[in-house]
Amino acid sequence: MPTIYGLSPYWFFLIPTLIIGFYGLRAFLGYRSVARDASADYRYRKENNTVPAGLSEAGYIAAFRRFHNPRGPLYVALTLAAILLLTPVAMLIIQFLLEQLYQVTGRSRVFEPGYLVWGFSIFFMMIASWALIAYLGARRFYRRAPGTFAQELEKEIEKEDKI
């Protein structure tokens, strides 16, 4: 692969991959830690009689994990991975759209490939595609956010009542 001013293009994939790995590892370790803490917290609350009536240990642990899991690092890793994987696809779509614009305008020199408008269009459309992917990741993060711990416990009690 050619180098650009002494930098190999592999660095442009390696650095985001390292960031994805860091956040993925952080999420994995956080999920494991919460899983260990859930049963200990249930035992503590059971000894002190603070577990809501009608809630089993499995239900309490499910609510505890849903509320306390470190979702942030997981969503950062997944969103950045989506950006990294969808960048080539976005680039192909952008180039196709710009080529169609060039053809529709009667092959106008203003929209000719390689010139200023072409370059700026690619630049700003790539940033817009990254922002769209980040927006969709953040939207999913907030839509799937748990309520308060009391609400999560109530959900588990309702689930157990239906069974």
PDB file of C-alpha atoms in Angstrom:
ATOM      1  CA  MET A   1       0.000   0.000   0.000  1.00  0.00           C
ATOM      2  CA  PRO A   2       1.391   3.447  -0.828  1.00  0.00           C
ATOM      3  CA  THR A   3       2.486   5.808   1.907  1.00  0.00           C
ATOM      4  CA  ILE A   4       1.101   9.296   2.372  1.00  0.00           C
ATOM      5  CA  TYR A   5       3.758  11.711   3.625  1.00  0.00           C
ATOM      6  CA  GLY A   6       5.592   8.887   5.343  1.00  0.00           C
ATOM      7  CA  LEU A   7       2.465   7.372   6.951  1.00  0.00           C
ATOM      8  CA  SER A   8       1.076   4.082   5.821  1.00  0.00           C
ATOM      9  CA  PRO A   9      -2.731   4.042   5.387  1.00  0.00           C
ATOM     10  CA  TYR A  10      -2.794   1.065   7.730  1.00  0.00           C
ATOM     11  CA  TRP A  11      -2.395   3.515  10.624  1.00  0.00           C
ATOM     12  CA  PHE A  12      -5.758   4.991   9.748  1.00  0.00           C
ATOM     13  CA  PHE A  13      -7.323   1.584  10.479  1.00  0.00           C
ATOM     14  CA  LEU A  14      -5.013   0.504  13.275  1.00  0.00           C
ATOM     15  CA  ILE A  15      -5.648   3.465  15.574  1.00  0.00           C
ATOM     16  CA  PRO A  16      -9.488   3.192  15.521  1.00  0.00           C
ATOM     17  CA  THR A  17      -9.130  -0.584  15.919  1.00  0.00           C
ATOM     18  CA  LEU A  18      -7.033  -0.054  19.052  1.00  0.00           C
ATOM     19  CA  ILE A  19      -9.652   2.356  20.421  1.00  0.00           C
ATOM     20  CA  ILE A  20     -12.403  -0.183  19.652  1.00  0.00           C
ATOM     21  CA  GLY A  21     -10.370  -2.862  21.432  1.00  0.00           C
ATOM     22  CA  PHE A  22      -9.829  -0.642  24.469  1.00  0.00           C
ATOM     23  CA  TYR A  23     -13.525   0.194  24.853  1.00  0.00           C
ATOM     24  CA  GLY A  24     -14.556  -3.381  24.086  1.00  0.00           C
ATOM     25  CA  LEU A  25     -12.221  -4.725  26.766  1.00  0.00           C
ATOM     26  CA  ARG A  26     -13.417  -2.092  29.212  1.00  0.00           C
ATOM     27  CA  ALA A  27     -17.042  -3.090  28.558  1.00  0.00           C
ATOM     28  CA  PHE A  28     -16.236  -6.803  28.861  1.00  0.00           C
ATOM     29  CA  LEU A  29     -14.478  -6.343  32.192  1.00  0.00           C
ATOM     30  CA  GLY A  30     -17.273  -4.081  33.428  1.00  0.00           C
ATOM     31  CA  TYR A  31     -19.964  -6.603  32.527  1.00  0.00           C
ATOM     32  CA  ARG A  32     -18.046  -9.349  34.333  1.00  0.00           C
ATOM     33  CA  SER A  33     -17.629  -7.164  37.412  1.00  0.00           C
ATOM     34  CA  VAL A  34     -21.339  -6.328  37.522  1.00  0.00           C
ATOM     35  CA  ALA A  35     -22.227 -10.009  37.132  1.00  0.00           C
ATOM     36  CA  ARG A  36     -20.109 -10.842  40.199  1.00  0.00           C
ATOM     37  CA  ASP A  37     -21.527  -7.948  42.216  1.00  0.00           C
ATOM     38  CA  ALA A  38     -25.153  -8.813  41.445  1.00  0.00           C
ATOM     39  CA  SER A  39     -25.318 -12.004  43.485  1.00  0.00           C
ATOM     40  CA  ALA A  40     -23.349 -10.447  46.352  1.00  0.00           C
ATOM     41  CA  ASP A  41     -25.748  -7.500  46.427  1.00  0.00           C
ATOM     42  CA  TYR A  42     -28.741  -9.844  46.426  1.00  0.00           C
ATOM     43  CA  ARG A  43     -27.344 -11.799  49.385  1.00  0.00           C
ATOM     44  CA  TYR A  44     -26.682  -8.558  51.289  1.00  0.00           C
ATOM     45  CA  ARG A  45     -30.193  -7.237  50.642  1.00  0.00           C
ATOM     46  CA  LYS A  46     -31.718 -10.607  51.504  1.00  0.00           C
ATOM     47  CA  GLU A  47     -29.914 -10.620  54.874  1.00  0.00           C
ATOM     48  CA  ASN A  48     -31.236  -7.117  55.587  1.00  0.00           C
ATOM     49  CA  ASN A  49     -34.739  -7.896  54.308  1.00  0.00           C
ATOM     50  CA  THR A  50     -34.713  -5.156  51.662  1.00  0.00           C
ATOM     51  CA  VAL A  51     -35.518  -7.335  48.644  1.00  0.00           C
ATOM     52  CA  PRO A  52     -39.010  -6.523  47.320  1.00  0.00           C
ATOM     53  CA  ALA A  53     -41.601  -9.194  47.996  1.00  0.00           C
ATOM     54  CA  GLY A  54     -42.271 -11.529  45.098  1.00  0.00           C
ATOM     55  CA  LEU A  55     -38.839 -11.123  43.520  1.00  0.00           C
ATOM     56  CA  SER A  56     -36.594 -14.135  43.030  1.00  0.00           C
ATOM     57  CA  GLU A  57     -32.813 -14.084  43.028  1.00  0.00           C
ATOM     58  CA  ALA A  58     -32.714 -14.515  39.249  1.00  0.00           C
ATOM     59  CA  GLY A  59     -35.103 -11.589  38.786  1.00  0.00           C
ATOM     60  CA  TYR A  60     -33.104  -9.371  41.123  1.00  0.00           C
ATOM     61  CA  ILE A  61     -29.852 -10.244  39.376  1.00  0.00           C
ATOM     62  CA  ALA A  62     -31.389  -9.518  35.954  1.00  0.00           C
ATOM     63  CA  ALA A  63     -32.626  -6.102  37.119  1.00  0.00           C
ATOM     64  CA  PHE A  64     -29.305  -5.326  38.822  1.00  0.00           C
ATOM     65  CA  ARG A  65     -27.313  -6.205  35.725  1.00  0.00           C
ATOM     66  CA  ARG A  66     -29.618  -4.280  33.403  1.00  0.00           C
ATOM     67  CA  PHE A  67     -29.343  -1.174  35.584  1.00  0.00           C
ATOM     68  CA  HIS A  68     -25.629  -1.296  36.457  1.00  0.00           C
ATOM     69  CA  ASN A  69     -24.036  -2.710  33.298  1.00  0.00           C
ATOM     70  CA  PRO A  70     -21.525  -0.314  31.687  1.00  0.00           C
ATOM     71  CA  ARG A  71     -23.399   0.217  28.435  1.00  0.00           C
ATOM     72  CA  GLY A  72     -21.430   3.333  27.454  1.00  0.00           C
ATOM     73  CA  PRO A  73     -18.115   1.684  26.546  1.00  0.00           C
ATOM     74  CA  LEU A  74     -19.929  -1.070  24.665  1.00  0.00           C
ATOM     75  CA  TYR A  75     -21.879   1.415  22.559  1.00  0.00           C
ATOM     76  CA  VAL A  76     -18.752   3.493  21.895  1.00  0.00           C
ATOM     77  CA  ALA A  77     -16.937   0.394  20.648  1.00  0.00           C
ATOM     78  CA  LEU A  78     -19.869  -0.751  18.506  1.00  0.00           C
ATOM     79  CA  THR A  79     -20.476   2.688  17.015  1.00  0.00           C
ATOM     80  CA  LEU A  80     -16.819   3.207  16.189  1.00  0.00           C
ATOM     81  CA  ALA A  81     -16.679  -0.281  14.656  1.00  0.00           C
ATOM     82  CA  ALA A  82     -19.728   0.575  12.537  1.00  0.00           C
ATOM     83  CA  ILE A  83     -18.028   3.777  11.390  1.00  0.00           C
ATOM     84  CA  LEU A  84     -14.856   1.891  10.525  1.00  0.00           C
ATOM     85  CA  LEU A  85     -16.690  -0.845   8.617  1.00  0.00           C
ATOM     86  CA  LEU A  86     -19.170   1.423   6.830  1.00  0.00           C
ATOM     87  CA  THR A  87     -16.654   4.065   5.701  1.00  0.00           C
ATOM     88  CA  PRO A  88     -15.718   2.200   2.488  1.00  0.00           C
ATOM     89  CA  VAL A  89     -19.397   1.621   1.710  1.00  0.00           C
ATOM     90  CA  ALA A  90     -20.183   5.289   2.326  1.00  0.00           C
ATOM     91  CA  MET A  91     -17.274   6.291   0.100  1.00  0.00           C
ATOM     92  CA  LEU A  92     -18.585   4.152  -2.758  1.00  0.00           C
ATOM     93  CA  ILE A  93     -22.073   5.622  -2.389  1.00  0.00           C
ATOM     94  CA  ILE A  94     -20.720   9.184  -2.252  1.00  0.00           C
ATOM     95  CA  GLN A  95     -18.580   8.680  -5.344  1.00  0.00           C
ATOM     96  CA  PHE A  96     -21.530   7.165  -7.204  1.00  0.00           C
ATOM     97  CA  LEU A  97     -23.781  10.098  -6.253  1.00  0.00           C
ATOM     98  CA  LEU A  98     -21.168  12.659  -7.248  1.00  0.00           C
ATOM     99  CA  GLU A  99     -20.611  10.898 -10.569  1.00  0.00           C
ATOM    100  CA  GLN A 100     -24.358  11.002 -11.198  1.00  0.00           C
ATOM    101  CA  LEU A 101     -24.402  14.716 -10.339  1.00  0.00           C
ATOM    102  CA  TYR A 102     -21.559  15.246 -12.808  1.00  0.00           C
ATOM    103  CA  GLN A 103     -23.466  13.412 -15.532  1.00  0.00           C
ATOM    104  CA  VAL A 104     -26.809  15.177 -14.801  1.00  0.00           C
ATOM    105  CA  THR A 105     -25.196  18.617 -15.036  1.00  0.00           C
ATOM    106  CA  GLY A 106     -24.013  17.840 -18.560  1.00  0.00           C
ATOM    107  CA  ARG A 107     -20.463  17.073 -17.458  1.00  0.00           C
ATOM    108  CA  SER A 108     -20.016  20.557 -16.078  1.00  0.00           C
ATOM    109  CA  ARG A 109     -16.441  21.489 -15.223  1.00  0.00           C
ATOM    110  CA  VAL A 110     -17.668  22.693 -11.824  1.00  0.00           C
ATOM    111  CA  PHE A 111     -18.548  19.124 -10.794  1.00  0.00           C
ATOM    112  CA  GLU A 112     -15.738  17.380 -12.660  1.00  0.00           C
ATOM    113  CA  PRO A 113     -14.028  14.630 -10.657  1.00  0.00           C
ATOM    114  CA  GLY A 114     -10.843  15.740  -8.993  1.00  0.00           C
ATOM    115  CA  TYR A 115     -11.655  19.418  -8.804  1.00  0.00           C
ATOM    116  CA  LEU A 116     -12.463  21.575  -5.800  1.00  0.00           C
ATOM    117  CA  VAL A 117     -16.227  21.001  -5.590  1.00  0.00           C
ATOM    118  CA  TRP A 118     -15.701  17.243  -5.961  1.00  0.00           C
ATOM    119  CA  GLY A 119     -13.116  17.166  -3.173  1.00  0.00           C
ATOM    120  CA  PHE A 120     -15.115  19.331  -0.785  1.00  0.00           C
ATOM    121  CA  SER A 121     -18.232  17.290  -1.456  1.00  0.00           C
ATOM    122  CA  ILE A 122     -16.457  14.055  -0.588  1.00  0.00           C
ATOM    123  CA  PHE A 123     -14.958  15.616   2.540  1.00  0.00           C
ATOM    124  CA  PHE A 124     -18.213  16.988   3.912  1.00  0.00           C
ATOM    125  CA  MET A 125     -20.320  13.989   2.893  1.00  0.00           C
ATOM    126  CA  MET A 126     -17.914  11.628   4.699  1.00  0.00           C
ATOM    127  CA  ILE A 127     -18.152  13.726   7.844  1.00  0.00           C
ATOM    128  CA  ALA A 128     -21.953  13.731   7.483  1.00  0.00           C
ATOM    129  CA  SER A 129     -22.008   9.930   7.098  1.00  0.00           C
ATOM    130  CA  TRP A 130     -19.869   9.502  10.237  1.00  0.00           C
ATOM    131  CA  ALA A 131     -22.138  11.893  12.116  1.00  0.00           C
ATOM    132  CA  LEU A 132     -25.199   9.938  10.953  1.00  0.00           C
ATOM    133  CA  ILE A 133     -23.723   6.658  12.202  1.00  0.00           C
ATOM    134  CA  ALA A 134     -22.774   8.272  15.529  1.00  0.00           C
ATOM    135  CA  TYR A 135     -26.287   9.733  15.806  1.00  0.00           C
ATOM    136  CA  LEU A 136     -27.862   6.317  15.224  1.00  0.00           C
ATOM    137  CA  GLY A 137     -25.567   4.751  17.839  1.00  0.00           C
ATOM    138  CA  ALA A 138     -26.426   7.441  20.400  1.00  0.00           C
ATOM    139  CA  ARG A 139     -30.111   7.180  19.602  1.00  0.00           C
ATOM    140  CA  ARG A 140     -30.046   3.421  20.209  1.00  0.00           C
ATOM    141  CA  PHE A 141     -28.076   3.948  23.433  1.00  0.00           C
ATOM    142  CA  TYR A 142     -30.653   6.338  24.882  1.00  0.00           C
ATOM    143  CA  ARG A 143     -33.707   4.431  23.648  1.00  0.00           C
ATOM    144  CA  ARG A 144     -32.513   1.259  25.340  1.00  0.00           C
ATOM    145  CA  ALA A 145     -31.452   2.975  28.574  1.00  0.00           C
ATOM    146  CA  PRO A 146     -32.844   1.433  31.749  1.00  0.00           C
ATOM    147  CA  GLY A 147     -35.080   3.364  34.107  1.00  0.00           C
ATOM    148  CA  THR A 148     -34.375   3.756  37.787  1.00  0.00           C
ATOM    149  CA  PHE A 149     -33.395   0.697  39.801  1.00  0.00           C
ATOM    150  CA  ALA A 150     -36.841   0.623  41.425  1.00  0.00           C
ATOM    151  CA  GLN A 151     -38.458   0.611  37.969  1.00  0.00           C
ATOM    152  CA  GLU A 152     -36.242  -2.251  36.849  1.00  0.00           C
ATOM    153  CA  LEU A 153     -37.161  -4.227  39.961  1.00  0.00           C
ATOM    154  CA  GLU A 154     -40.858  -3.586  39.246  1.00  0.00           C
ATOM    155  CA  LYS A 155     -40.412  -4.881  35.693  1.00  0.00           C
ATOM    156  CA  GLU A 156     -38.908  -8.091  37.043  1.00  0.00           C
ATOM    157  CA  ILE A 157     -41.710  -8.504  39.593  1.00  0.00           C
ATOM    158  CA  GLU A 158     -44.280  -8.083  36.799  1.00  0.00           C
ATOM    159  CA  LYS A 159     -42.449 -10.656  34.661  1.00  0.00           C
ATOM    160  CA  GLU A 160     -42.436 -13.148  37.532  1.00  0.00           C
ATOM    161  CA  ASP A 161     -46.136 -12.545  38.245  1.00  0.00           C
ATOM    162  CA  LYS A 162     -47.020 -13.407  34.634  1.00  0.00           C
ATOM    163  CA  ILE A 163     -45.156 -16.714  34.802  1.00  0.00           C
TER     164      ILE A 163
END
